[in-house]
Amino acid sequence: MDKRNVDVVVISDVHLGTYGCHAKELLKYLKSIKPKTLILNGDIIDIWQFSKSYWPESHMKVIRKLMKFVSEGVQVHYLTGNHDEMLRKFDGMEMGTFHLQNKLILELDGKKAWFFHGDIFDVTMQHSKWLAKLGAVGYDTLILINSFVNWVLTAFGREKMSFSKKIKAKFKDAVKFINSFEQTAAELAIEKGYQYVVCGHIHQAEQREIATEDGKVLYLNSGDWVESLTALEYENKNWTVFKYEHQHFMKDELDEGILSDAEDLKSKLDINILLQNIKYEIAQ
């Protein structure tokens, strides 16, 4: 597959280090694009649920692919989220074309875009962080059970299903929260004079114009790589939501090199040691 040139790519909520993360699919996507700017809009590494007992090679290869982008001169902005909030104390750190930030403002073809994860709008995060962390564990368990059920359904030729989407659809409060999240982000962006506001956090990919009495803004959400498998792309002055479809990458699966890596991963970067050191620094 020929690589697609894209001006800006935004991904969020990858949750590397959890069972629900679709690292292989993300890696295929990253290998299919040639971005000028890559924005990682929070919850890329799930430090909340990080465990030394679970870090598959595919997760390590995603990290190495991101590092390769940096070595190739791609502007990579890592914006912190709630699951990787331990990195927020390092806001402003730069290494070459890698930037670690809590939020970002870019000018795209004369229009200002405001990027941030979005957990600041989550009441649970602000007042009951322990409950939010407990919910994250429950969500990861739900995804793990859902994966097994979908494996069985696929074996019997049945269509896959999403437990979390069915739960969200049945609970009006979940829909109300999403609508409130989007409206709040839009109102703040309009107040600050931005034309685009780009978030993550709620695992709900979206692209829609929101208008208020004070103006209008294009609200965008990059979704996630746990269930939706979506990203945002900006090219030729237009935003689009990219949705990963397995059939579009089937040819690549025949290429044994798509996920191969001849270099010794452990000798290059031991992610276990890296994250343990981050936790140690935060605890001091």
Coordinates of C-alpha atoms in Angstrom, one line a residue:
M1 CA 0.0 0.0 0.0
D2 CA 1.3 3.4 -1.0
K3 CA 1.7 5.9 1.9
R4 CA -0.8 8.7 1.9
N5 CA 0.4 12.3 2.5
V6 CA -1.6 14.0 5.2
D7 CA -0.9 17.4 6.7
V8 CA -2.2 16.7 10.2
V9 CA -3.2 13.4 11.8
V10 CA -4.8 13.2 15.3
I11 CA -5.2 10.0 17.3
S12 CA -6.2 9.6 20.9
D13 CA -7.2 7.1 23.5
V14 CA -5.0 4.3 22.3
H15 CA -4.6 2.9 25.8
L16 CA -1.3 1.0 25.2
G17 CA -0.8 -1.5 27.9
T18 CA -4.4 -2.7 28.2
Y19 CA -6.1 -5.7 26.7
G20 CA -8.6 -3.6 24.7
C21 CA -5.9 -1.7 22.7
H22 CA -5.9 -2.5 19.0
A23 CA -2.2 -1.9 18.6
K24 CA -1.7 -4.1 15.4
E25 CA -4.5 -2.2 13.6
L26 CA -3.0 1.2 14.7
L27 CA 0.4 0.1 13.5
K28 CA -1.0 -0.7 10.1
Y29 CA -2.6 2.6 9.9
L30 CA 0.5 4.5 11.0
K31 CA 2.5 2.6 8.4
S32 CA 0.0 3.7 5.7
I33 CA 0.4 7.4 6.2
K34 CA 3.1 10.1 5.8
P35 CA 2.0 13.0 8.1
K36 CA 3.6 16.4 8.4
T37 CA 2.2 16.8 11.9
L38 CA 1.1 14.0 14.3
I39 CA -1.0 14.9 17.3
L40 CA -1.3 12.3 20.1
N41 CA -4.3 13.7 22.0
G42 CA -4.1 11.9 25.3
D43 CA -4.4 8.5 26.8
I44 CA -1.8 7.0 24.4
I45 CA -0.1 5.0 27.2
D46 CA -2.4 3.9 29.9
I47 CA -0.3 4.5 33.0
W48 CA -3.3 4.1 35.2
Q49 CA -3.5 0.4 34.4
F50 CA 0.1 -0.2 33.4
S51 CA 1.3 -3.7 34.4
K52 CA 4.8 -5.2 33.8
S53 CA 3.0 -8.5 33.1
Y54 CA 1.2 -7.2 30.0
W55 CA 3.1 -5.3 27.3
P56 CA 2.8 -7.2 23.9
E57 CA 5.4 -6.7 21.2
S58 CA 2.8 -5.0 19.0
H59 CA 2.4 -2.2 21.7
M60 CA 6.2 -1.8 21.7
K61 CA 6.2 -1.5 17.9
V62 CA 3.7 1.3 18.1
I63 CA 6.0 3.3 20.4
R64 CA 8.9 2.6 18.0
K65 CA 6.9 3.7 15.0
L66 CA 6.1 7.0 16.8
M67 CA 9.8 7.4 17.6
K68 CA 10.6 6.8 13.9
F69 CA 8.3 9.6 12.9
V70 CA 10.3 11.9 15.2
S71 CA 13.6 10.7 13.6
E72 CA 12.1 11.5 10.2
G73 CA 11.4 15.1 11.1
V74 CA 7.6 14.7 11.7
Q75 CA 6.3 17.2 14.2
V76 CA 4.9 14.9 17.0
H77 CA 2.8 16.6 19.7
Y78 CA 2.0 14.4 22.7
L79 CA -0.9 16.0 24.6
T80 CA -1.5 14.5 28.0
G81 CA -4.8 12.9 29.1
N82 CA -6.2 11.5 32.3
H83 CA -4.8 8.0 31.9
D84 CA -1.3 9.5 31.3
E85 CA -1.7 12.5 33.6
M86 CA 1.6 11.6 35.3
L87 CA 3.3 13.2 32.3
R88 CA 1.6 16.6 32.9
K89 CA 4.4 17.8 35.2
F90 CA 6.7 17.7 32.1
D91 CA 4.6 20.1 30.1
G92 CA 6.8 22.0 27.6
M93 CA 9.4 19.3 27.3
E94 CA 10.9 19.1 23.8
M95 CA 13.3 16.6 22.2
G96 CA 13.9 17.4 18.5
T97 CA 10.5 17.4 16.8
F98 CA 8.8 15.7 19.8
H99 CA 6.8 18.0 22.0
L100 CA 5.1 17.0 25.3
Q101 CA 2.2 19.4 26.1
N102 CA -1.1 19.6 28.0
K103 CA -2.8 21.6 25.1
L104 CA -1.9 22.9 21.7
I105 CA -2.9 25.7 19.4
L106 CA -2.1 25.5 15.7
E107 CA -2.9 27.8 12.8
L108 CA -4.2 25.8 9.8
D109 CA -4.6 27.7 6.6
G110 CA -5.5 30.9 8.5
K111 CA -7.8 29.2 11.0
K112 CA -6.9 28.5 14.6
A113 CA -7.3 25.0 16.0
W114 CA -7.4 24.2 19.7
F115 CA -6.3 20.7 20.7
F116 CA -6.7 19.2 24.2
H117 CA -7.8 15.8 25.6
G118 CA -11.0 16.9 27.3
D119 CA -11.0 15.2 30.7
I120 CA -11.2 18.6 32.3
F121 CA -15.0 18.5 31.4
D122 CA -15.4 15.2 33.2
V123 CA -17.0 15.8 36.7
T124 CA -16.0 12.3 37.8
M125 CA -12.4 13.1 37.0
Q126 CA -12.5 16.4 38.9
H127 CA -14.2 15.1 42.1
S128 CA -14.0 11.3 42.3
K129 CA -10.8 10.2 40.5
W130 CA -10.8 6.9 42.4
L131 CA -14.2 6.2 40.9
A132 CA -12.9 7.1 37.4
K133 CA -10.0 4.7 37.8
L134 CA -12.3 1.9 39.0
G135 CA -14.5 2.6 36.0
A136 CA -11.4 2.3 33.7
V137 CA -10.6 -1.2 35.1
G138 CA -14.3 -2.2 34.6
Y139 CA -14.2 -0.9 31.0
D140 CA -11.1 -2.8 30.2
T141 CA -12.6 -6.0 31.7
L142 CA -15.8 -5.4 29.6
I143 CA -13.7 -5.0 26.4
L144 CA -11.8 -8.2 27.2
I145 CA -15.1 -10.2 27.7
N146 CA -16.5 -8.5 24.5
S147 CA -13.4 -9.7 22.6
F148 CA -14.0 -13.3 23.6
V149 CA -17.7 -13.1 22.7
N150 CA -16.9 -11.6 19.3
W151 CA -14.4 -14.4 18.7
V152 CA -17.2 -16.9 19.3
L153 CA -19.6 -14.9 17.1
T154 CA -17.1 -14.8 14.3
A155 CA -16.5 -18.5 14.5
F156 CA -20.2 -19.1 14.0
G157 CA -20.4 -16.6 11.1
R158 CA -22.3 -14.0 13.2
E159 CA -21.8 -10.3 13.2
K160 CA -19.7 -8.8 16.0
M161 CA -21.3 -6.7 18.7
S162 CA -20.1 -3.9 21.0
F163 CA -21.2 -4.2 24.7
S164 CA -20.2 -0.6 25.6
K165 CA -22.0 0.9 22.6
K166 CA -25.2 -1.0 23.6
I167 CA -24.8 0.2 27.2
K168 CA -24.3 3.8 26.1
A169 CA -27.3 3.7 23.8
K170 CA -29.6 2.4 26.7
F171 CA -28.5 5.0 29.2
K172 CA -29.7 8.5 28.5
D173 CA -27.2 9.9 31.0
A174 CA -24.3 8.7 28.8
V175 CA -25.8 10.3 25.7
K176 CA -26.5 13.5 27.7
F177 CA -22.9 13.6 29.0
I178 CA -21.5 13.3 25.4
N179 CA -23.8 16.1 24.2
S180 CA -22.8 18.3 27.1
F181 CA -19.1 17.5 26.6
E182 CA -19.3 18.6 22.9
Q183 CA -21.4 21.7 23.7
T184 CA -19.1 22.8 26.4
A185 CA -16.0 22.4 24.3
A186 CA -17.6 24.3 21.4
E187 CA -18.7 27.2 23.6
L188 CA -15.3 27.7 25.1
A189 CA -13.6 27.5 21.7
I190 CA -16.0 30.2 20.3
E191 CA -15.4 32.3 23.4
K192 CA -11.6 32.1 22.7
G193 CA -12.0 32.8 19.0
Y194 CA -11.0 29.4 17.6
Q195 CA -12.4 28.0 14.4
Y196 CA -11.7 24.3 15.4
V197 CA -11.8 22.5 18.7
V198 CA -10.3 19.0 18.7
C199 CA -10.7 16.6 21.7
G200 CA -10.6 12.9 22.6
H201 CA -11.5 11.3 26.0
I202 CA -15.1 10.2 25.3
H203 CA -14.2 7.5 22.7
Q204 CA -16.7 9.0 20.3
A205 CA -15.4 10.1 16.9
E206 CA -17.3 13.2 15.6
Q207 CA -17.1 16.0 13.2
R208 CA -19.9 18.6 13.3
E209 CA -20.4 22.3 13.3
I210 CA -21.8 23.7 16.6
A211 CA -23.3 27.2 16.6
T212 CA -24.2 29.4 19.6
E213 CA -25.4 33.0 19.9
D214 CA -21.8 34.1 19.9
G215 CA -20.7 32.3 16.8
K216 CA -19.8 28.8 15.5
V217 CA -17.0 26.3 15.6
L218 CA -16.1 23.0 14.0
Y219 CA -16.1 20.4 16.8
L220 CA -13.9 17.4 16.2
N221 CA -13.2 14.2 18.2
S222 CA -10.6 11.6 17.2
G223 CA -12.5 8.7 18.9
D224 CA -10.3 5.8 20.1
W225 CA -8.3 2.7 19.2
V226 CA -10.1 0.4 21.6
E227 CA -13.5 0.1 19.8
S228 CA -14.0 2.8 17.2
L229 CA -10.5 2.6 15.6
T230 CA -10.7 6.1 14.3
A231 CA -8.5 9.1 13.7
L232 CA -8.8 12.6 12.4
E233 CA -7.0 13.8 9.2
Y234 CA -6.5 17.3 7.9
E235 CA -5.6 17.7 4.2
N236 CA -6.4 20.2 1.5
K237 CA -8.0 22.5 4.1
N238 CA -10.6 19.8 5.1
W239 CA -11.0 17.6 8.1
T240 CA -12.2 14.0 7.8
V241 CA -12.8 11.2 10.2
F242 CA -10.7 8.1 9.3
K243 CA -12.3 4.8 10.2
Y244 CA -10.1 1.7 10.2
E245 CA -11.7 -1.1 8.0
H246 CA -10.0 -4.5 8.1
Q247 CA -10.7 -5.3 4.5
H248 CA -8.7 -2.2 3.4
F249 CA -5.6 -3.6 5.0
M250 CA -5.9 -7.3 4.2
K251 CA -3.3 -7.1 1.4
D252 CA -0.8 -5.9 4.0
E253 CA -1.3 -8.9 6.1
L254 CA 0.1 -11.0 3.3
D255 CA 3.3 -9.0 3.7
E256 CA 5.1 -10.6 6.6
G257 CA 7.1 -7.4 7.0
I258 CA 4.2 -5.2 7.9
L259 CA 4.6 -5.9 11.6
S260 CA 8.2 -7.2 11.5
D261 CA 11.2 -5.5 13.1
A262 CA 14.6 -6.8 12.6
E263 CA 16.1 -4.7 15.5
D264 CA 16.2 -6.0 19.0
L265 CA 13.3 -4.1 20.7
K266 CA 14.5 -4.6 24.3
S267 CA 17.9 -3.3 23.5
K268 CA 16.4 -0.1 22.0
L269 CA 13.8 0.8 24.6
D270 CA 12.5 -1.2 27.6
I271 CA 9.1 0.3 28.1
N272 CA 8.7 -1.4 31.5
I273 CA 11.7 0.4 32.9
L274 CA 10.6 3.6 31.2
L275 CA 7.2 3.7 32.8
Q276 CA 8.4 2.5 36.2
N277 CA 10.9 5.4 36.2
I278 CA 8.1 7.8 35.3
K279 CA 6.0 6.5 38.2
Y280 CA 9.0 6.8 40.5
E281 CA 9.6 10.4 39.5
I282 CA 6.0 11.4 40.1
A283 CA 6.0 9.7 43.6
Q284 CA 9.0 11.9 44.7

